[in-house]
Amino acid sequence: MLLKQKEIPDIILYNAVVHSINENDDIFQAVAVCGNRIIAVGSSEDVCALADSHTKRIDCRGKSLIPGIHDGHNHIWEAGLMYDGIVVFGITTVADLQRKIADRLSGMKKGQWLQGGSYIESQFEENRAPNRYDLDAASPENPVVIERIFGASSVNSLALAAAGITKDTPDPEKGKIERDPKTGEPTGVLHGNAVLLVRAVMPGPFGSDEFGAGRGEPSTGILEKSISLALERYKTYGITSVSEPGVSAAVCKAYHNLKKQGKLSCRIDLMPNWYGFTLMQDEAALSTLIDHYHFSSGYGDEWIRYTSLKMAVDGGLTSGTALKSWPYKGESGLRKLNLRLDLDKLDGYIKTAHNSGWDVGIHVMGDVAIEKAVDAMYKAIKANPRPHRHHIIHAYYPTAETLSKMGEVGIMASVQGSFIYGEADGYDAILTPEKQEEFLPLKSYLNAGVICSLSTDMPCADVNPFWSMYSAVTRKGMRGHCLGEKEKITLTQALRMLTLNGAIQNGEEHYKGSIEPGKVADMVLLDRNLLTIDDESIKEIKVEKTMLDGTFIYER
Ligand SMILES: [Zn+2]
């Protein structure tokens, strides 16, 4: 038995399968908690012997107990806005979407806008975007806007009318109003900047432009409400830590307010916005932004920490905006892209951050974007070696050379199995079998010694961490399409990515991420034993109890 100090436990969880995620992936049977800390792990007999009359004992009936889940890339407040409307992940037919919309509308006032997301065509058996007629059938009296994962949205007739979009409306610059080829009538599917025509008349902040930037900053009050709404859901998935990428000062303030009010049911890593968030950046403002903080990576406590700057280079794979060296399936050349920052300045940006003590997390999808970002980080680290947690985000297509550089200097990857789950069923249309096999190569990352954290990118994909885990292990999408066998990882490897590696990405592994004496008591009791389940049932895993800081915050 491993015992931290001679204290009497407040709570003992025994008769469990404890996945410690310690150095050796040891499995224990029991854990003792005193206050907000884990004080012992070991056999049920040994740990239960520590109890006295005040100790609460919980029989886990042979089920798995895992460290609290750390979603290392998750846009909480935007997820909250979506929960305020409807979430359409996991829906597989247009008819089910219609039912979900109709359900959500009951109880809403006539004329009130309903907004939700995020769909991708391949999730539906119909393999197409929902159109105005689909949405009209479900919502004849309320304007409806359902966002695509990236770069488009589907709206009903009332929303089109509110925006004044008719068959005579010209396409906006960098946008397309999809039209019926026979009648010229808008179908309700809006691409690129055409999305903004509807967004301009919608009440409240929601959605994103081509690159995921919202149309305005909500008030701190709305932010606090949205964050709380999302965190209420997250605890049902065992999520006890989240890294929120790309935050403004107002978002930071909302988190601090919630903490002050005792309403923060999750540990938060904040990644302030830096270069790459709009096409027209204010270079002068950004160049002095990090000086205003008077601190750098690692500032904060066990609840709110400032961990790295968020940057972005390219767009998305299914929206055709990933910066890569090879064409999409069936195309002979590369598409013309707008990038999110000036690539020639990338080395300088990263050097500045690195030398001022800030780590960087950078959104990169295609092989060229990854290569540029890793090169810039590699040079900055080599010129000024210091402990760091620089990481690339999404990181779909690393080359062999970038993998070896990452392994050499410790650049990490923040990856999302959730995109395989949500999008892989449509990859046949845009990627050759070879490129599907190479997509998000988790095993290659492991072989290169790169630490990966597994996250969800909610609301760009669903927040369910077990769907993300399922796809990391099986390489399958929600409708069963498999990307290939070569890059599969084991369930234990995926579990480590989902827990401890999130803490490592943020420099927090000394106090959380695994079930070890001395660490904070963030743990999740699952509804089954992970050692005996088959891979297919990973996606069915449910959480029975979530413990945060020694207190149960969720019980099913
Ligand atoms: Zn994201």
XYZ file of C-alpha atoms and ligand atoms in Angstrom:
557
model
C 0.000 0.000 0.000
C 1.156 3.531 -0.777
C 0.374 5.937 2.028
C 1.073 9.651 1.958
C 0.692 10.658 5.575
C -0.860 9.318 8.771
C -4.313 10.832 8.467
C -7.752 9.357 8.961
C -9.603 9.152 5.644
C -12.904 10.986 5.183
C -13.866 8.733 2.289
C -12.678 5.320 1.154
C -13.613 3.932 -2.239
C -13.005 0.173 -2.137
C -13.682 -2.947 -4.189
C -12.898 -0.890 -7.306
C -10.634 -1.337 -10.304
C -8.455 1.717 -9.706
C -6.657 2.845 -12.854
C -3.952 4.863 -11.157
C -2.267 6.075 -14.375
C 0.920 6.192 -12.337
C 4.286 5.509 -13.925
C 3.602 1.772 -14.235
C -0.140 1.960 -14.910
C -0.666 0.044 -11.656
C -4.162 -1.157 -10.890
C -5.276 -0.923 -7.240
C -8.489 -1.852 -5.457
C -9.042 1.072 -3.154
C -8.363 4.763 -2.575
C -8.516 6.825 0.609
C -9.322 10.533 0.541
C -8.742 13.055 3.317
C -10.012 16.581 2.720
C -9.292 17.370 -0.920
C -6.345 14.990 -1.245
C -5.765 11.340 -2.053
C -3.866 9.895 0.907
C -3.586 6.204 0.092
C -4.037 3.616 -2.635
C -3.752 -0.145 -2.278
C -5.750 -3.294 -1.677
C -9.270 -2.991 -0.281
C -8.159 -4.701 2.918
C -5.180 -2.431 3.552
C -6.948 0.814 2.687
C -10.115 -0.037 4.633
C -7.939 -0.687 7.690
C -7.221 3.071 7.758
C -10.879 3.917 8.412
C -12.343 5.048 11.697
C -15.967 5.613 12.655
C -16.311 8.898 10.734
C -14.949 7.480 7.461
C -17.523 7.102 4.697
C -16.936 3.835 2.824
C -18.149 3.359 -0.720
C -18.314 -0.105 -2.292
C -17.496 0.340 -6.000
C -18.706 -3.188 -6.869
C -15.809 -4.034 -9.147
C -16.203 -1.012 -11.423
C -13.442 1.180 -12.796
C -12.291 4.264 -10.942
C -10.245 6.609 -13.122
C -8.554 9.973 -12.553
C -10.744 13.008 -13.262
C -10.927 13.630 -16.996
C -8.953 16.575 -18.315
C -10.444 17.872 -21.555
C -7.356 19.642 -22.864
C -9.140 21.570 -25.626
C -12.711 22.648 -25.030
C -14.468 25.976 -25.640
C -16.662 26.017 -22.560
C -18.536 29.280 -22.926
C -19.357 28.641 -26.564
C -20.554 25.172 -25.614
C -22.795 26.842 -23.037
C -24.372 28.993 -25.732
C -25.088 25.830 -27.694
C -26.588 24.059 -24.688
C -28.875 27.062 -24.363
C -30.228 26.087 -27.800
C -29.764 22.531 -29.014
C -26.826 20.188 -29.449
C -27.112 17.945 -32.502
C -24.035 15.735 -32.215
C -24.738 12.029 -32.446
C -28.026 12.469 -34.355
C -27.961 10.174 -37.383
C -31.063 11.068 -39.425
C -32.773 14.272 -40.518
C -36.004 12.928 -38.988
C -34.295 12.627 -35.583
C -32.990 16.157 -35.970
C -36.540 17.342 -36.664
C -37.820 15.568 -33.554
C -35.085 17.108 -31.427
C -35.880 20.596 -32.729
C -39.613 20.155 -32.156
C -38.955 18.923 -28.597
C -36.744 21.866 -27.798
C -39.306 24.317 -29.187
C -42.101 23.109 -26.948
C -42.012 25.578 -24.108
C -40.408 28.297 -26.195
C -42.392 31.337 -27.278
C -43.553 31.694 -30.869
C -41.056 33.778 -32.818
C -38.167 33.100 -30.428
C -34.957 32.104 -32.216
C -33.592 28.600 -31.791
C -29.933 28.103 -32.481
C -27.815 25.004 -32.247
C -25.010 22.926 -33.663
C -22.819 21.499 -34.815
C -23.690 19.167 -37.650
C -21.651 17.629 -40.414
C -23.288 16.197 -43.517
C -21.796 12.723 -43.037
C -23.454 12.243 -39.648
C -26.840 11.888 -41.338
C -27.809 8.741 -43.210
C -28.991 11.153 -45.918
C -25.379 12.424 -46.268
C -26.460 16.018 -46.776
C -26.991 19.251 -44.893
C -30.478 19.833 -43.481
C -32.327 22.391 -45.655
C -35.018 24.997 -44.986
C -37.812 22.549 -45.749
C -36.500 20.018 -43.214
C -36.284 22.765 -40.622
C -39.653 24.347 -41.545
C -41.384 21.029 -40.925
C -39.971 20.976 -37.391
C -40.269 24.686 -36.750
C -42.977 26.554 -38.665
C -43.221 29.406 -36.132
C -39.691 29.983 -34.856
C -36.582 31.021 -36.788
C -34.013 28.203 -36.590
C -30.271 28.281 -37.248
C -28.237 25.075 -37.039
C -24.525 25.646 -37.468
C -22.255 23.307 -39.359
C -19.020 22.314 -37.596
C -17.128 24.833 -39.698
C -17.958 27.269 -42.441
C -21.725 26.927 -43.035
C -25.140 26.826 -41.435
C -28.649 25.593 -42.181
C -31.571 27.917 -41.548
C -35.333 27.718 -41.968
C -37.616 29.992 -43.990
C -38.360 32.339 -41.084
C -34.638 32.893 -40.525
C -34.114 33.539 -44.250
C -36.997 36.009 -44.206
C -35.674 37.781 -41.109
C -32.349 38.248 -42.891
C -34.117 39.381 -46.067
C -32.546 36.603 -48.132
C -34.507 35.860 -51.311
C -33.634 34.405 -54.683
C -32.612 37.904 -55.753
C -30.055 38.349 -52.967
C -26.530 38.260 -54.414
C -23.876 36.034 -52.817
C -21.754 38.053 -50.396
C -18.006 38.220 -50.855
C -16.442 34.901 -49.745
C -19.903 33.478 -49.218
C -22.501 31.431 -51.049
C -26.269 31.239 -50.699
C -27.067 27.720 -51.863
C -29.956 27.751 -54.359
C -32.340 25.279 -55.949
C -30.935 24.750 -59.472
C -34.445 24.833 -61.018
C -36.166 27.679 -59.178
C -33.221 29.710 -57.880
C -34.846 29.759 -54.419
C -32.423 29.671 -51.463
C -32.315 26.151 -49.977
C -31.518 27.414 -46.480
C -27.908 26.211 -46.588
C -25.513 29.135 -46.267
C -21.773 28.893 -46.842
C -18.867 31.077 -45.715
C -19.785 34.700 -45.177
C -23.418 34.089 -46.184
C -23.767 32.757 -42.632
C -23.172 36.292 -41.403
C -26.289 37.606 -43.191
C -28.461 35.652 -40.778
C -26.203 36.120 -37.809
C -26.507 39.884 -38.218
C -30.229 39.732 -37.404
C -30.065 37.057 -34.700
C -30.409 38.111 -31.098
C -27.548 37.178 -28.789
C -24.032 36.059 -29.538
C -23.575 32.771 -31.284
C -21.679 30.905 -33.895
C -18.539 31.531 -35.791
C -17.159 32.867 -39.012
C -15.055 30.903 -41.466
C -12.357 30.535 -38.826
C -14.413 30.116 -35.697
C -14.376 33.726 -34.540
C -17.624 34.910 -32.999
C -19.344 38.074 -34.166
C -18.895 39.835 -30.886
C -18.058 39.420 -27.279
C -20.942 38.520 -24.974
C -21.250 40.354 -21.679
C -19.600 38.891 -18.590
C -23.066 37.994 -17.289
C -23.885 35.919 -20.368
C -20.442 34.351 -20.217
C -20.926 33.317 -16.590
C -24.326 31.829 -17.388
C -22.992 29.961 -20.426
C -19.986 28.597 -18.563
C -22.188 27.378 -15.703
C -24.608 25.742 -18.134
C -21.782 23.846 -19.836
C -20.075 22.802 -16.604
C -23.360 21.343 -15.306
C -23.232 18.939 -18.275
C -19.511 18.323 -18.129
C -19.592 16.879 -14.636
C -21.929 14.142 -15.878
C -19.055 13.037 -18.134
C -16.461 12.997 -15.357
C -14.694 16.097 -16.639
C -12.901 17.782 -13.740
C -10.385 19.890 -15.682
C -10.670 21.812 -18.924
C -8.222 23.849 -20.964
C -10.139 26.676 -22.601
C -8.282 27.789 -25.731
C -8.507 31.326 -26.990
C -9.904 33.478 -24.215
C -10.328 37.230 -23.952
C -10.027 39.291 -20.785
C -13.837 39.178 -20.392
C -13.860 35.379 -20.430
C -11.067 35.286 -17.842
C -13.074 37.669 -15.679
C -16.159 35.454 -15.911
C -14.162 32.485 -14.578
C -12.728 34.507 -11.720
C -16.233 35.751 -10.837
C -17.587 32.201 -10.795
C -14.724 31.063 -8.605
C -15.365 33.899 -6.158
C -19.018 32.870 -5.964
C -18.025 29.244 -5.322
C -19.679 28.163 -8.581
C -16.709 26.717 -10.446
C -17.294 22.958 -10.725
C -14.178 22.319 -12.783
C -10.504 23.302 -12.792
C -9.771 25.689 -15.647
C -6.651 26.347 -17.704
C -6.898 29.598 -19.596
C -5.141 30.116 -22.910
C -5.305 33.811 -23.832
C -5.894 34.663 -27.498
C -2.800 35.619 -29.396
C -2.011 35.748 -33.103
C -4.305 34.055 -35.587
C -7.861 34.862 -34.579
C -9.005 37.202 -37.295
C -7.802 37.846 -40.799
C -7.166 41.471 -39.967
C -5.262 41.350 -36.735
C -4.327 44.391 -34.782
C -0.582 43.730 -34.835
C 0.224 46.686 -32.612
C -2.207 45.589 -29.902
C -1.106 41.950 -30.080
C 2.569 42.837 -29.908
C 2.112 44.397 -26.475
C -0.641 42.093 -25.213
C 1.511 39.703 -23.225
C 3.263 42.580 -21.456
C -0.095 43.592 -19.980
C -0.428 40.343 -18.072
C 2.618 40.922 -15.844
C 2.850 37.162 -15.535
C 3.416 34.176 -17.802
C 2.603 30.472 -18.147
C 1.827 28.763 -14.857
C 0.319 31.750 -13.049
C -2.685 30.852 -10.921
C -3.763 28.227 -8.433
C -5.289 24.746 -8.528
C -8.588 26.167 -9.880
C -7.681 28.760 -12.485
C -4.324 28.850 -14.201
C -2.968 30.749 -17.165
C -1.116 28.084 -19.089
C -0.312 29.035 -22.678
C -1.078 31.475 -25.457
C -3.468 30.276 -28.146
C -2.426 30.816 -31.736
C -3.767 29.511 -35.039
C -2.357 28.988 -38.509
C -4.904 27.265 -40.741
C -8.580 26.254 -40.792
C -10.272 22.854 -40.962
C -9.992 19.659 -42.975
C -13.635 19.179 -43.984
C -14.080 22.884 -44.706
C -11.154 22.713 -47.152
C -8.976 25.181 -45.255
C -6.184 22.958 -43.874
C -2.695 24.018 -45.016
C -1.265 20.852 -46.534
C 1.082 19.762 -49.304
C -1.280 17.326 -51.047
C -4.653 17.762 -52.758
C -8.012 16.469 -51.607
C -9.183 13.209 -53.177
C -10.229 13.728 -56.779
C -8.588 17.158 -57.048
C -5.416 17.789 -59.002
C -4.130 20.909 -57.281
C -4.081 22.655 -53.940
C -6.868 25.014 -52.940
C -6.152 28.691 -52.446
C -6.238 29.461 -48.748
C -6.539 32.444 -46.480
C -4.300 31.810 -43.502
C -4.936 33.143 -40.051
C -1.546 34.745 -39.632
C 1.430 35.785 -41.703
C 3.593 32.652 -41.895
C 6.744 34.708 -42.374
C 6.213 36.192 -38.927
C 5.543 32.911 -37.129
C 9.141 32.312 -35.998
C 9.233 35.771 -34.446
C 5.888 35.401 -32.657
C 6.874 32.102 -31.091
C 10.343 33.298 -30.155
C 8.812 36.315 -28.379
C 6.402 34.114 -26.420
C 9.035 31.522 -25.564
C 11.575 34.088 -24.372
C 9.020 35.878 -22.217
C 8.064 32.675 -20.405
C 4.835 31.962 -22.256
C 4.139 28.534 -23.681
C 2.178 28.364 -26.909
C -0.642 26.095 -28.086
C -1.129 26.483 -31.808
C -3.971 25.299 -34.043
C -2.492 23.443 -37.026
C -4.267 20.886 -39.209
C -2.295 20.228 -42.399
C 1.264 18.924 -42.714
C 2.627 22.287 -43.903
C 1.044 24.194 -41.021
C 2.378 21.620 -38.549
C 5.856 21.749 -40.027
C 6.001 25.558 -39.814
C 4.740 25.642 -36.226
C 7.013 22.853 -35.015
C 9.999 24.432 -36.765
C 9.342 27.764 -35.088
C 8.999 26.119 -31.671
C 12.046 23.934 -32.260
C 14.209 26.943 -33.120
C 13.001 28.946 -30.121
C 13.655 26.027 -27.757
C 17.089 25.273 -29.214
C 18.147 28.924 -28.976
C 16.896 29.254 -25.406
C 16.387 25.885 -23.727
C 13.924 26.103 -20.833
C 11.243 23.819 -19.426
C 8.137 24.368 -21.562
C 4.742 22.951 -22.479
C 4.516 24.099 -26.076
C 1.992 22.067 -28.009
C 0.370 21.824 -31.389
C -3.415 21.556 -31.479
C -5.451 19.177 -33.706
C -2.193 18.154 -35.388
C -3.761 15.863 -38.013
C -0.862 15.272 -40.377
C 2.637 15.389 -38.858
C 5.455 14.301 -41.159
C 8.155 11.870 -40.008
C 10.555 14.778 -39.701
C 8.232 16.887 -37.548
C 7.517 13.883 -35.333
C 11.188 13.401 -34.628
C 11.692 17.107 -33.875
C 8.719 17.053 -31.508
C 10.070 14.011 -29.708
C 13.520 15.534 -29.462
C 12.535 18.815 -27.783
C 9.320 17.747 -26.036
C 6.679 19.511 -28.124
C 3.316 17.965 -27.253
C 0.141 17.386 -29.284
C -3.407 18.218 -28.224
C -5.529 15.794 -30.245
C -9.228 14.976 -30.543
C -10.580 11.480 -31.102
C -13.923 13.278 -31.168
C -13.263 14.396 -34.746
C -12.811 10.798 -35.854
C -16.071 9.968 -34.094
C -17.992 12.855 -35.618
C -16.412 13.242 -39.049
C -14.655 10.057 -40.182
C -17.779 8.670 -41.842
C -17.422 11.411 -44.446
C -13.688 11.085 -45.090
C -14.096 8.678 -48.010
C -15.417 11.620 -49.997
C -12.377 13.846 -49.427
C -9.424 11.606 -48.514
C -7.750 8.648 -50.195
C -7.508 5.460 -48.087
C -3.831 6.256 -47.511
C -4.614 9.730 -46.161
C -7.393 8.321 -43.976
C -4.919 5.864 -42.473
C -2.459 8.696 -41.777
C -5.075 10.971 -40.192
C -4.363 11.833 -36.542
C -1.677 9.136 -36.196
C -1.788 8.521 -32.460
C 0.427 5.465 -32.548
C 3.065 7.281 -34.580
C 2.968 10.097 -32.036
C 3.514 7.579 -29.234
C 6.325 5.859 -31.122
C 8.052 9.216 -31.575
C 7.857 9.864 -27.832
C 5.372 12.728 -28.228
C 3.001 13.258 -25.307
C -0.572 13.601 -26.587
C -3.556 14.815 -24.607
C -6.930 13.572 -25.819
C -9.690 16.160 -25.831
C -12.979 16.946 -27.562
C -12.984 20.532 -28.912
C -16.613 20.939 -27.846
C -18.589 22.605 -29.472
C -16.746 21.722 -32.696
C -17.298 18.071 -31.743
C -19.259 16.428 -28.954
C -18.011 16.681 -25.389
C -18.456 12.965 -24.588
C -14.882 11.904 -23.692
C -15.734 8.234 -24.144
C -16.667 8.779 -27.791
C -13.282 10.435 -28.244
C -11.641 7.481 -26.498
C -13.620 4.960 -28.565
C -12.395 6.489 -31.799
C -8.786 6.722 -30.581
C -8.897 2.987 -29.862
C -10.988 1.754 -32.822
C -10.312 4.485 -35.431
C -14.051 4.354 -36.186
C -16.584 7.102 -36.806
C -20.049 7.146 -35.249
C -21.567 5.348 -38.238
C -18.853 2.697 -38.281
C -16.413 3.834 -40.957
C -12.877 2.759 -39.948
C -9.820 4.805 -40.925
C -7.517 1.778 -40.747
C -5.695 -0.403 -38.255
C -2.174 1.029 -38.170
C -2.721 3.985 -35.853
C -4.910 2.289 -33.240
C -3.856 2.708 -29.616
C -4.847 0.746 -26.522
C -7.550 1.715 -24.082
C -4.961 2.296 -21.347
C -2.954 4.574 -23.624
C -6.124 6.495 -24.454
C -7.032 6.744 -20.765
C -3.637 8.264 -19.991
C -4.142 10.795 -22.801
C -7.563 11.669 -21.406
C -6.321 12.276 -17.859
C -2.662 12.696 -16.896
C -1.507 14.009 -20.267
C -3.927 16.934 -20.058
C -2.255 17.867 -16.785
C 1.189 17.494 -18.359
C 0.181 19.709 -21.284
C -0.483 22.426 -18.725
C 2.346 21.810 -16.263
C 0.020 20.467 -13.557
C 1.064 16.844 -13.226
C 2.645 17.447 -9.820
C -0.808 17.832 -8.245
C -3.330 16.151 -10.531
C -3.946 13.779 -13.432
C -3.410 10.422 -11.721
C -4.631 8.565 -8.641
C -1.609 8.819 -6.393
C -1.165 9.851 -2.759
C -0.662 13.605 -2.451
C -2.639 14.524 -5.553
C -6.011 16.272 -5.536
C -8.961 13.920 -5.159
C -10.450 14.291 -8.654
C -11.790 10.865 -9.621
C -14.532 9.280 -11.679
C -16.387 6.044 -11.000
C -17.562 4.452 -14.236
C -20.511 2.113 -14.755
C -18.311 -0.815 -15.779
C -14.908 -2.457 -15.509
C -12.647 -1.202 -18.297
C -10.383 -4.249 -18.008
C -13.065 -6.596 -19.283
C -14.984 -4.576 -21.872
C -14.721 -4.961 -25.621
C -13.686 -1.967 -27.705
C -17.137 -1.478 -29.229
C -18.691 -0.761 -25.843
C -16.252 2.047 -24.975
C -18.699 4.481 -26.566
C -21.433 3.308 -24.173
C -19.455 4.088 -20.996
C -21.379 6.165 -18.477
C -20.229 7.948 -15.356
C -21.696 6.893 -12.001
C -19.970 9.432 -9.767
C -17.668 12.383 -10.260
C -15.468 13.548 -7.393
C -13.823 16.959 -7.559
C -11.446 18.136 -4.841
C -12.641 15.405 -2.487
C -16.364 16.130 -2.941
C -18.869 14.287 -5.097
C -20.243 16.819 -7.563
C -22.253 14.327 -9.613
C -24.007 11.051 -8.833
C -26.132 9.315 -11.418
Zn -11.010 24.425 -30.775
